[in-house]
Amino acid sequence: MILDRKKVCSTFKKYTDKYDLSDPKIQLKAVHTYHVAENADAIARFLNLYENDTDLAWLLGMLHDLGRFEQIRRYQTFNDSQSVSHAHLSCEILFPEYYHLDKSFFENMPNGSFGQISDFIEEASDEEYDLIRTAIWEHSSYRIPDDLNPRQKMFCDIIRDADKIDIFRVNVEESMADVYNTDENEIINSGTSDKIMQALKEHTCVKRDPGFTMSFADHMLSHACLAFELVFPVSREITNKQGFLKKLANFKSDNPTTQAAEEMLRKELSDLGYSVTVSQE
């Protein structure tokens, strides 16, 4: 693979500049992309991957949410169940010929057909293109397929961990009112569902089944539950070092059921070695 990181960044900026950067959701995803790429690079370097594979991991971070910008422009939501799969849309934008899309797919997009994989990298092997498609397509799946080969699984795990780590930051640094299309009082007063409590007990991510309506507290807690399924030990080290999971696990709530869920969350994460308890000094 021939990859110029400066070119990738400039191409990504050119792509996102066609969207409304005054929209907090658009700006959030632009910033998120760079953080995920940095996390993926850090994980790959800890794993002592060859430089080309480290570049590939970083590239996945830069491209994994490319479809988010069009999703937000069209639907004004991050909720895939209420719009489209942003992961699949990312792949379709990058590889329209692979998915047999015609030109009409791009007609209403601000960028037209700009944003295909050839705009970001000069060339790659068929195996590398397949890795890029697979990892991006599966990065937001509840579970990745069992039939992936070890190399495919490794890159899927890298981008999924890198993404989860920055989701902790997003929930702390960004306005949740903007993210969830609501106001702060609704978030503070919202309760917690049995489904979230079950995930806390089982140390799993929360499966967002069709028909399951999450409260705002459910969303926050489900994002914290991502920590249960981080794959690489270094991902947990990065999470503890950054400190955003601790803040997320202590978000303000005036609802007793949510307060109880937060207490359980902190205990379960602490038992796994996460630093999430706030000193009472």
Coordinates of C-alpha atoms in Angstrom, one line a residue, residues 40 54 80 92 132 169 240 259 278:
A40 CA -5.5 3.0 16.2
T54 CA 0.5 0.5 11.3
D80 CA -28.5 4.1 12.6
E92 CA -20.4 2.4 -0.1
I132 CA -10.3 -1.9 4.7
R169 CA -14.1 11.2 25.3
N240 CA -7.2 4.8 32.0
Q259 CA -27.5 6.5 40.2
V278 CA -13.6 9.4 42.2

